[in-house]
Every structure is written in C-alpha cells, then in structure tokens.
Short mmCIF file of C-alpha atoms in Angstrom, two decimals:
data_model
loop_
_atom_site.label_atom_id
_atom_site.label_comp_id
_atom_site.label_asym_id
_atom_site.label_seq_id
_atom_site.Cartn_x
_atom_site.Cartn_y
_atom_site.Cartn_z
CA MET A 16 -10.70 12.94 11.51
CA ILE A 17 -8.47 15.04 9.23
CA LYS A 18 -7.18 13.14 6.20
CA PRO A 19 -3.44 13.79 5.72
CA VAL A 20 -2.10 15.18 2.46
CA PRO A 21 0.86 12.92 1.56
CA VAL A 22 4.06 14.47 0.29
CA ASN A 23 3.97 12.09 -2.66
CA GLU A 24 1.48 9.62 -4.04
CA PRO A 25 2.14 7.93 -7.40
CA LEU A 26 -0.52 7.54 -10.07
CA LEU A 27 -0.74 4.00 -11.46
CA ASN A 28 -3.70 4.29 -13.79
CA GLY A 29 -2.34 3.04 -17.10
CA ASN A 30 -1.36 -0.46 -18.23
CA GLU A 31 0.47 -1.29 -14.99
CA ILE A 32 -1.99 -4.00 -13.90
CA ASN A 33 -2.24 -5.49 -17.39
CA TYR A 34 1.51 -5.75 -17.77
CA LEU A 35 2.01 -7.11 -14.26
CA MET A 36 -0.61 -9.79 -14.92
CA GLU A 37 1.25 -10.69 -18.11
CA CYS A 38 4.41 -11.17 -16.05
CA ILE A 39 2.63 -13.36 -13.53
CA LYS A 40 0.81 -15.47 -16.09
CA SER A 41 3.94 -15.99 -18.17
CA GLY A 42 6.13 -16.72 -15.15
CA TRP A 43 8.67 -14.12 -16.26
CA VAL A 44 9.20 -12.17 -13.05
CA SER A 45 13.02 -11.99 -12.91
CA SER A 46 15.45 -9.78 -14.79
CA GLU A 47 15.34 -12.21 -17.74
CA GLY A 48 11.79 -11.18 -18.66
CA PRO A 49 10.97 -9.31 -21.89
CA PHE A 50 9.70 -6.11 -20.26
CA VAL A 51 13.24 -5.22 -19.13
CA LYS A 52 14.49 -4.91 -22.70
CA GLN A 53 11.30 -3.17 -23.79
CA PHE A 54 11.64 -0.61 -21.01
CA GLU A 55 15.33 -0.06 -21.79
CA GLN A 56 14.58 0.45 -25.48
CA GLY A 57 11.65 2.72 -24.68
CA MET A 58 13.73 4.97 -22.43
CA ALA A 59 16.62 5.06 -24.93
CA ASP A 60 14.26 6.02 -27.74
CA TYR A 61 12.48 8.64 -25.64
CA VAL A 62 15.64 10.36 -24.38
CA GLY A 63 17.50 9.93 -27.67
CA ARG A 64 20.25 7.55 -26.59
CA LYS A 65 21.66 4.47 -28.28
CA TYR A 66 21.94 2.25 -25.22
CA ALA A 67 20.15 1.81 -21.90
CA VAL A 68 20.90 -0.50 -18.97
CA ALA A 69 18.14 -1.00 -16.39
CA VAL A 70 19.19 -1.45 -12.76
CA CYS A 71 17.60 -1.88 -9.34
CA ASN A 72 17.68 1.80 -8.26
CA GLY A 73 19.07 5.23 -9.08
CA THR A 74 21.96 4.87 -6.66
CA ALA A 75 23.06 1.70 -8.46
CA ALA A 76 22.88 3.62 -11.74
CA LEU A 77 25.28 6.25 -10.35
CA GLU A 78 27.63 3.56 -9.03
CA LEU A 79 27.80 1.91 -12.46
CA ALA A 80 28.15 5.21 -14.32
CA VAL A 81 31.19 6.22 -12.28
CA ALA A 82 32.70 2.73 -12.34
CA ALA A 83 32.28 2.37 -16.11
CA LEU A 84 34.48 5.42 -16.76
CA ASN A 85 37.36 3.41 -15.24
CA LEU A 86 39.12 6.46 -13.80
CA GLU A 87 42.38 6.14 -11.91
CA GLN A 88 42.17 6.21 -8.15
CA GLY A 89 42.67 9.75 -6.90
CA SER A 90 40.94 11.26 -9.92
CA GLU A 91 38.79 14.28 -9.11
CA ILE A 92 35.15 14.57 -10.10
CA ILE A 93 33.39 17.92 -9.75
CA LEU A 94 29.79 17.87 -8.52
CA PRO A 95 27.31 20.12 -6.72
CA ALA A 96 27.57 20.54 -2.95
CA PHE A 97 23.75 20.53 -2.88
CA THR A 98 22.59 17.08 -3.98
CA ILE A 99 21.69 13.61 -2.75
CA ILE A 100 24.51 11.76 -0.99
CA SER A 101 24.42 8.96 -3.59
CA CYS A 102 26.32 11.22 -6.01
CA ALA A 103 29.32 11.74 -3.75
CA ALA A 104 29.19 8.18 -2.40
CA ALA A 105 29.52 6.69 -5.88
CA ILE A 106 32.65 8.78 -6.45
CA ILE A 107 34.25 7.89 -3.14
CA ARG A 108 33.56 4.16 -3.48
CA ARG A 109 35.61 4.11 -6.70
CA GLY A 110 38.59 5.69 -4.97
CA CYS A 111 37.99 9.06 -6.63
CA ILE A 112 37.79 12.46 -4.96
CA PRO A 113 34.61 14.56 -4.97
CA VAL A 114 35.21 18.27 -5.56
CA LEU A 115 32.30 20.51 -4.68
CA VAL A 116 30.75 23.54 -6.36
CA ASP A 117 28.17 25.82 -4.73
CA SER A 118 24.62 26.30 -5.99
CA ASP A 119 22.95 28.96 -8.05
CA PRO A 120 20.60 30.77 -5.62
CA VAL A 121 17.81 31.04 -8.18
CA THR A 122 17.75 27.67 -10.00
CA TRP A 123 19.26 25.68 -7.07
CA ASN A 124 21.45 23.75 -9.53
CA LEU A 125 25.23 23.84 -9.40
CA ASP A 126 26.64 27.25 -10.31
CA VAL A 127 28.33 26.54 -13.63
CA GLY A 128 30.32 29.78 -13.35
CA GLN A 129 32.28 28.28 -10.46
CA ILE A 130 33.30 25.03 -12.16
CA GLU A 131 36.42 26.10 -14.06
CA LYS A 132 38.25 27.38 -10.99
CA LYS A 133 37.87 23.92 -9.43
CA ILE A 134 39.52 22.12 -12.36
CA THR A 135 43.02 20.78 -11.70
CA SER A 136 45.36 18.34 -13.41
CA LYS A 137 43.59 15.57 -11.48
CA THR A 138 40.10 16.49 -12.66
CA LYS A 139 38.69 13.80 -14.93
CA ALA A 140 34.93 14.33 -14.89
CA ILE A 141 32.06 16.66 -14.04
CA MET A 142 28.88 15.22 -12.52
CA VAL A 143 25.89 17.45 -13.19
CA VAL A 144 22.66 16.88 -11.27
CA HIS A 145 19.43 18.41 -12.51
CA ILE A 146 17.84 19.57 -9.26
CA TYR A 147 14.15 19.92 -8.39
CA GLY A 148 12.68 20.88 -11.77
CA LEU A 149 15.00 23.11 -13.80
CA PRO A 150 18.00 21.66 -15.68
CA VAL A 151 21.63 22.59 -15.25
CA GLU A 152 22.86 25.11 -17.83
CA MET A 153 24.61 22.49 -19.94
CA ASP A 154 26.34 24.49 -22.70
CA PRO A 155 29.07 25.92 -20.43
CA VAL A 156 29.57 22.50 -18.83
CA LEU A 157 30.01 20.80 -22.19
CA ARG A 158 32.42 23.51 -23.36
CA LEU A 159 34.56 23.03 -20.26
CA ALA A 160 34.49 19.26 -20.74
CA GLU A 161 35.73 19.64 -24.30
CA LYS A 162 38.34 22.23 -23.34
CA TYR A 163 39.89 20.12 -20.57
CA GLY A 164 39.16 16.64 -21.91
CA LEU A 165 36.70 15.73 -19.14
CA LYS A 166 33.88 13.20 -19.01
CA VAL A 167 30.38 14.35 -18.12
CA ILE A 168 28.14 12.25 -15.87
CA GLU A 169 24.59 13.54 -16.13
CA ASP A 170 22.25 12.64 -13.27
CA ALA A 171 18.76 13.21 -14.64
CA SER A 172 16.93 11.30 -11.90
CA GLU A 173 14.72 14.28 -11.09
CA ALA A 174 14.34 15.41 -14.68
CA ILE A 175 12.64 12.61 -16.60
CA GLY A 176 11.02 14.35 -19.56
CA GLN A 177 12.73 17.69 -18.91
CA THR A 178 14.61 19.39 -21.73
CA TYR A 179 17.46 21.86 -22.03
CA LYS A 180 17.09 24.01 -25.16
CA GLY A 181 15.01 21.22 -26.66
CA LYS A 182 17.42 18.40 -25.78
CA PHE A 183 16.25 15.85 -23.26
CA CYS A 184 18.02 15.76 -19.93
CA GLY A 185 20.03 12.57 -19.86
CA SER A 186 21.00 12.88 -23.53
CA MET A 187 23.95 15.27 -23.19
CA GLY A 188 26.58 13.68 -20.95
CA ASP A 189 28.95 10.87 -21.83
CA ILE A 190 26.85 8.73 -19.52
CA SER A 191 23.61 9.56 -17.75
CA THR A 192 21.49 8.12 -14.96
CA PHE A 193 17.83 7.98 -14.00
CA SER A 194 15.89 6.93 -10.92
CA PHE A 195 12.43 5.39 -10.82
CA TYR A 196 11.74 5.78 -7.11
CA PRO A 197 8.01 6.35 -6.32
CA ASN A 198 8.41 10.14 -6.23
CA LYS A 199 9.91 10.34 -9.72
CA HIS A 200 7.98 11.13 -12.90
CA ILE A 201 8.21 7.45 -13.85
CA THR A 202 8.26 4.90 -11.06
CA THR A 203 8.97 1.19 -10.88
CA GLY A 204 8.76 1.18 -7.07
CA GLU A 205 12.53 1.02 -6.94
CA GLY A 206 14.60 1.15 -10.07
CA GLY A 207 17.08 3.07 -12.16
CA MET A 208 18.78 3.18 -15.53
CA VAL A 209 22.08 4.11 -17.14
CA LEU A 210 22.00 5.59 -20.65
CA THR A 211 24.84 6.33 -23.06
CA ASP A 212 25.76 6.50 -26.72
CA SER A 213 28.95 4.49 -26.08
CA GLU A 214 28.67 0.78 -26.80
CA GLU A 215 31.73 0.17 -24.63
CA LEU A 216 30.26 1.96 -21.60
CA ALA A 217 26.91 0.24 -22.07
CA GLN A 218 28.48 -3.22 -22.25
CA CYS A 219 30.56 -2.47 -19.17
CA CYS A 220 27.47 -1.39 -17.20
CA ALA A 221 25.46 -4.39 -18.39
CA SER A 222 28.22 -6.76 -17.28
CA MET A 223 28.77 -5.09 -13.91
CA ARG A 224 25.06 -5.05 -13.04
CA ASN A 225 24.99 -8.83 -13.55
CA LEU A 226 27.97 -9.97 -11.43
CA CYS A 227 30.29 -9.86 -14.44
CA PHE A 228 29.29 -13.36 -15.50
CA ASN A 229 31.67 -14.77 -18.10
CA PRO A 230 29.90 -15.37 -21.45
CA LYS A 231 32.05 -18.45 -22.12
CA ASN A 232 32.25 -19.88 -18.60
CA ARG A 233 29.41 -18.32 -16.61
CA PHE A 234 30.70 -18.88 -13.09
CA SER A 235 34.33 -18.04 -13.82
CA HIS A 236 34.71 -14.33 -13.03
CA GLU A 237 37.53 -12.12 -14.27
CA GLU A 238 36.10 -8.99 -12.61
CA LEU A 239 33.98 -8.15 -9.58
CA GLY A 240 30.50 -6.98 -10.41
CA TYR A 241 27.23 -6.29 -8.63
CA ASN A 242 23.74 -7.70 -8.52
CA PHE A 243 22.04 -4.50 -9.64
CA ARG A 244 19.44 -6.12 -11.91
CA MET A 245 15.93 -4.78 -12.48
CA THR A 246 13.12 -7.33 -12.41
CA ASN A 247 10.60 -7.90 -15.18
CA LEU A 248 7.88 -6.85 -12.74
CA GLN A 249 9.51 -3.47 -12.16
CA ALA A 250 10.14 -2.93 -15.85
CA ALA A 251 6.50 -3.76 -16.65
CA VAL A 252 5.37 -0.94 -14.35
CA GLY A 253 7.99 1.41 -15.79
CA LEU A 254 6.95 0.73 -19.37
CA ALA A 255 3.32 1.44 -18.51
CA GLN A 256 4.41 4.72 -16.92
CA LEU A 257 6.57 5.66 -19.90
CA GLU A 258 3.53 5.30 -22.17
CA ARG A 259 1.91 8.17 -20.22
CA ILE A 260 4.96 10.41 -19.82
CA ASP A 261 3.43 13.40 -21.64
CA ASP A 262 0.38 13.36 -19.36
CA ILE A 263 2.63 12.96 -16.32
CA ILE A 264 4.68 16.01 -17.25
CA GLN A 265 1.54 18.04 -17.87
CA ARG A 266 0.19 17.05 -14.45
CA LYS A 267 3.43 18.15 -12.79
CA ARG A 268 3.39 21.51 -14.55
CA THR A 269 -0.27 22.03 -13.68
CA THR A 270 0.56 21.39 -10.02
CA GLY A 271 3.49 23.78 -10.09
CA LYS A 272 1.62 26.62 -11.75
CA HIS A 273 -1.36 26.18 -9.42
CA TYR A 274 0.85 26.34 -6.33
CA THR A 275 2.57 29.46 -7.64
CA ALA A 276 -0.79 31.14 -8.21
CA LEU A 277 -1.89 30.21 -4.69
CA LEU A 278 1.34 31.20 -2.92
CA SER A 279 2.73 34.15 -4.88
CA ASP A 280 1.30 36.71 -2.45
CA ILE A 281 3.32 35.35 0.50
CA SER A 282 6.26 37.72 0.86
CA GLY A 283 8.41 35.37 2.93
CA PHE A 284 8.71 32.66 0.25
CA GLN A 285 11.18 32.18 -2.58
CA LEU A 286 9.17 30.09 -5.02
CA PRO A 287 10.62 28.04 -7.89
CA LEU A 288 11.03 29.75 -11.24
CA GLU A 289 8.33 28.87 -13.73
CA PHE A 290 10.85 29.13 -16.57
CA ASN A 291 14.18 30.64 -17.56
CA ASN A 292 15.88 31.23 -20.89
CA TYR A 293 16.59 27.54 -21.55
CA ALA A 294 13.76 25.53 -19.97
CA ASP A 295 10.28 25.48 -18.49
CA ASN A 296 10.15 24.09 -14.96
CA ILE A 297 9.00 20.48 -14.82
CA TYR A 298 8.31 20.66 -11.05
CA TRP A 299 9.66 17.29 -9.95
CA ILE A 300 8.78 18.68 -6.54
CA TYR A 301 7.46 22.07 -5.53
CA GLY A 302 10.21 23.54 -3.41
CA ILE A 303 10.03 26.64 -1.23
CA VAL A 304 12.89 28.55 0.39
CA LEU A 305 12.12 30.71 3.42
CA LYS A 306 13.48 34.22 3.01
CA ASP A 307 15.76 35.64 5.66
CA GLU A 308 13.03 37.76 7.26
CA VAL A 309 11.09 34.64 8.26
CA PRO A 310 12.01 34.08 11.94
CA PHE A 311 12.18 30.28 11.76
CA ASP A 312 13.83 27.66 9.57
CA ALA A 313 12.62 24.81 7.35
CA ASN A 314 12.59 22.30 10.19
CA GLU A 315 10.16 24.46 12.13
CA MET A 316 7.98 24.94 9.06
CA ILE A 317 7.92 21.17 8.53
CA ARG A 318 6.90 20.67 12.17
CA ARG A 319 4.05 23.15 11.84
CA LEU A 320 2.83 21.63 8.60
CA GLU A 321 2.92 18.16 10.14
CA GLN A 322 0.61 19.45 12.88
CA LYS A 323 -1.80 20.35 10.10
CA HIS A 324 -1.41 16.86 8.54
CA ILE A 325 0.49 18.18 5.52
CA GLY A 326 3.34 15.96 4.29
CA THR A 327 6.66 17.66 3.64
CA ARG A 328 10.33 16.92 3.15
CA PRO A 329 13.44 19.01 3.81
CA PHE A 330 15.84 19.91 1.04
CA PHE A 331 19.09 17.98 0.59
CA TRP A 332 21.78 18.47 3.21
CA PRO A 333 25.05 19.68 1.60
CA MET A 334 27.88 17.25 1.03
CA HIS A 335 30.51 19.25 2.92
CA GLU A 336 28.38 19.09 6.09
CA GLN A 337 27.67 15.35 5.96
CA PRO A 338 28.96 13.73 9.19
CA ILE A 339 30.26 10.65 7.37
CA PHE A 340 32.39 12.74 5.02
CA ARG A 341 33.74 14.83 7.88
CA GLN A 342 34.76 11.60 9.59
CA LYS A 343 36.70 10.73 6.45
CA GLY A 344 38.47 14.09 6.52
CA LEU A 345 36.77 15.42 3.41
CA PHE A 346 35.86 19.05 2.71
CA SER A 347 37.72 20.41 5.74
CA LYS A 348 37.14 24.16 6.17
CA GLU A 349 35.06 24.32 2.99
CA PHE A 350 31.98 26.53 2.92
CA TYR A 351 29.23 26.75 0.34
CA PRO A 352 26.86 29.44 1.56
CA VAL A 353 24.11 28.99 -1.02
CA ALA A 354 23.94 25.23 -0.48
CA GLU A 355 23.94 25.79 3.28
CA ARG A 356 21.08 28.27 3.04
CA LEU A 357 19.04 25.99 0.79
CA ALA A 358 19.50 23.12 3.23
CA ARG A 359 18.45 25.15 6.26
CA ARG A 360 15.61 27.16 4.75
CA GLY A 361 14.32 24.94 1.96
CA PHE A 362 11.54 22.36 2.01
CA TYR A 363 9.02 20.95 -0.39
CA ILE A 364 5.30 20.45 -0.16
CA PRO A 365 3.03 17.68 -1.52
CA SER A 366 3.87 17.27 -5.18
CA GLY A 367 2.80 13.75 -6.17
CA LEU A 368 1.01 12.86 -9.38
CA ALA A 369 -2.16 11.84 -7.55
CA LEU A 370 -2.42 15.22 -5.80
CA THR A 371 -5.74 16.97 -6.44
CA ALA A 372 -6.50 20.66 -6.88
CA GLU A 373 -8.48 20.56 -3.63
CA GLN A 374 -5.46 19.18 -1.78
CA ARG A 375 -3.25 21.92 -3.21
CA VAL A 376 -5.66 24.51 -1.83
CA LEU A 377 -5.52 22.84 1.59
CA VAL A 378 -1.74 22.97 1.53
CA ALA A 379 -1.72 26.62 0.47
CA ASP A 380 -4.23 27.55 3.18
CA ALA A 381 -2.07 25.84 5.81
CA LEU A 382 1.01 27.74 4.64
CA LYS A 383 -0.84 31.06 4.65
CA THR A 384 -2.11 30.43 8.18
CA ILE A 385 1.40 29.65 9.40
CA MET A 386 2.96 32.64 7.66
CA GLY A 387 0.19 34.85 8.94
CA GLY A 388 1.48 34.30 12.47
CA LYS A 389 -1.48 32.39 13.85
CA ASP A 390 0.65 29.33 14.50
CA VAL A 391 3.51 31.02 16.34
CA GLN A 392 4.27 28.97 19.47
#
C-alpha cells in the first residue's frame, strides 16, 4: 500500500507536551491561563511590537484589526485581489468597501505600483497580505499611506519570521495580524494574534475579543464584542513553537531550496523566487504556476497528483470572482488577469515542517512523470 504524502504535517517536537501537561495539572485551560500572556509577550518581543492580543484564529484577528480602526461606513480599503476571502470579508462586515489591486506576476503579492491609482477621497486604509513566502514591497506602501493619511493593515499570517529589509513582517503596519493554523510556521491548532504599537488599538482589540465586558460592571455592555479568545492550551502550544522559530524557518528554507533543485529542469513550471532585492523566500508553502504551454490547468494537475497519493492544494481564488461577492454586486466588470491566472494555474505541493527529504523526492518524481506526458489521459 502506498503511503500518502500529506500536503502539510506540523512538527510538535519541542515543549508542547510539557506545557500542555502544565495546563492540565494546574487546571488553567481557559483564556485566563498564564500561557496566553506569555505567548502574547513572546510574539510582541519577537516581531518588535509593543502590544499583542491573542485570539481564536487568524480570521478573528483580521476582523478585530479592521474593527479597531473604527472607520466610517462606506470607507474604502485597498487589498489584493489574490488572497484568502477572510481579508475581504472582514472589510465588508464592518460596512467598508474592498477595493482590489492585481498581483505581481513574479512575487504573487499585490502589485504596489497599481495602488495609487485606486486611491480616492473615500480610501482610508491599505491591507497588505504577505503571500506564500515573499513579503510585499513595503516602502512604497508606507510612503503612500503617509502621503494620503491612510492606515496600513498588515496581514502577516503566512510570513511568521519573514523580514522585509531586516524588519519583521507584522512590525510595519499600524496594526498587523497573524494566524496559527496548522499549516503556519507556528501553530496552536487554531489561533491568531493582533499586534500593534498603539495602546488604544490594543485595548480596543482586547475588549472586543472578550465580549466588551465592562471593567466596573462586568455584565453591563456599552458595546458589542465577540468571543474571540485564545485558550491557555492553545497558547501553551504556540509558546513552545515560538521557542523553535529559528529552526522552523531553516526547515522551511531547506524544503524550498531542495524542491527548486529537484524541479528547476521542468520547463513548464514557474517556481517561486528564492530571493529578491529585499527578502529571502521563507517558503510558507512551495507554490508552482503552470506556464501557458502546459495543456492543462492546476485542477487537472491536482487530480493527477492525488492519483499518485501526493497531497496538494489550489491557489487562492480571486476576490472579484467569488460567487458570494458577485451576489452582493461587488466588483462588477472588474478583471485582474494576473490574479486570475494564478488561481487557474497555481497550486502548491507538500510543504509541512515534518516533510522529509525522501518525501520531497517522491513528490518531484511524481511531477516529472506527469510533465513527461506519461500520465496524459
């Protein structure tokens, strides 16, 4: 029987068990436990932020980040067309309007050269999302934010430990978010965090994540909040992961470089950049884009790899083509050709921290067989 190669498998080989046992023995399993504050402080110190607010997942972090800015309804927020739906959903739920920008065809991040032409009198913020391993080129974004008086929301969920010109991703926006889903560099199973240097924004997020309880009269609420709390159990796992972040990053980069060495002779693949002039790739995932000469799309490649027991995932589907947003009348007659191409021809291969060199070779051999035409059906 062929053993499948999973698309992601976390590596929990540090103090995770020790810290979880401490939670269980102490009885502190809820959000009131001490590991939550330790994890928040650890992430703030690591990224270089003053404040951190742990939450139940990365989507919740985005929801709080947008809400904390307290923008007027109808305000516009610029974001990439090619991203996870959570980014646009957080904007829409606050009564704001998402304004899309196409992707850079090489880095797959939003094309910063297209941002300024999307700025109007209603624009109040830019949401940058560091996609798939390389960071967004932040200097032009920050200059535009200063020029037009805009806030910057920095989604660094896929870039834990990544840097831009030596600055950690998540340290440059007015408010930033992280995710600790199992496929992220640090996992808590589910989990997320909001980071900022603003005490006001941090206090707002901390209150909203905890139902906006009143400090003087706990169950008398002046605002509507959420139950977005992270448990002590989750934070214990996250803290153990954070202790090994340098090793985790090295493992990711080893995986990425190995795949590139194995796959660079396949002419039909656009492989991720190993580096550019402001960052080395951190390879959150190892993405591949099929070139135009390949006579099938990513869905067909995924089907063929599944037949060979290789786990894969498609790339994000662009925001302007999401059925739910079309139903709401958003992005009518808008086209973002790079995002559309990435969605249709992009996929990623097993990239988890527990992936072995032998498994990477199996994946590469499967891809070479498929691209060699032996699997054409």
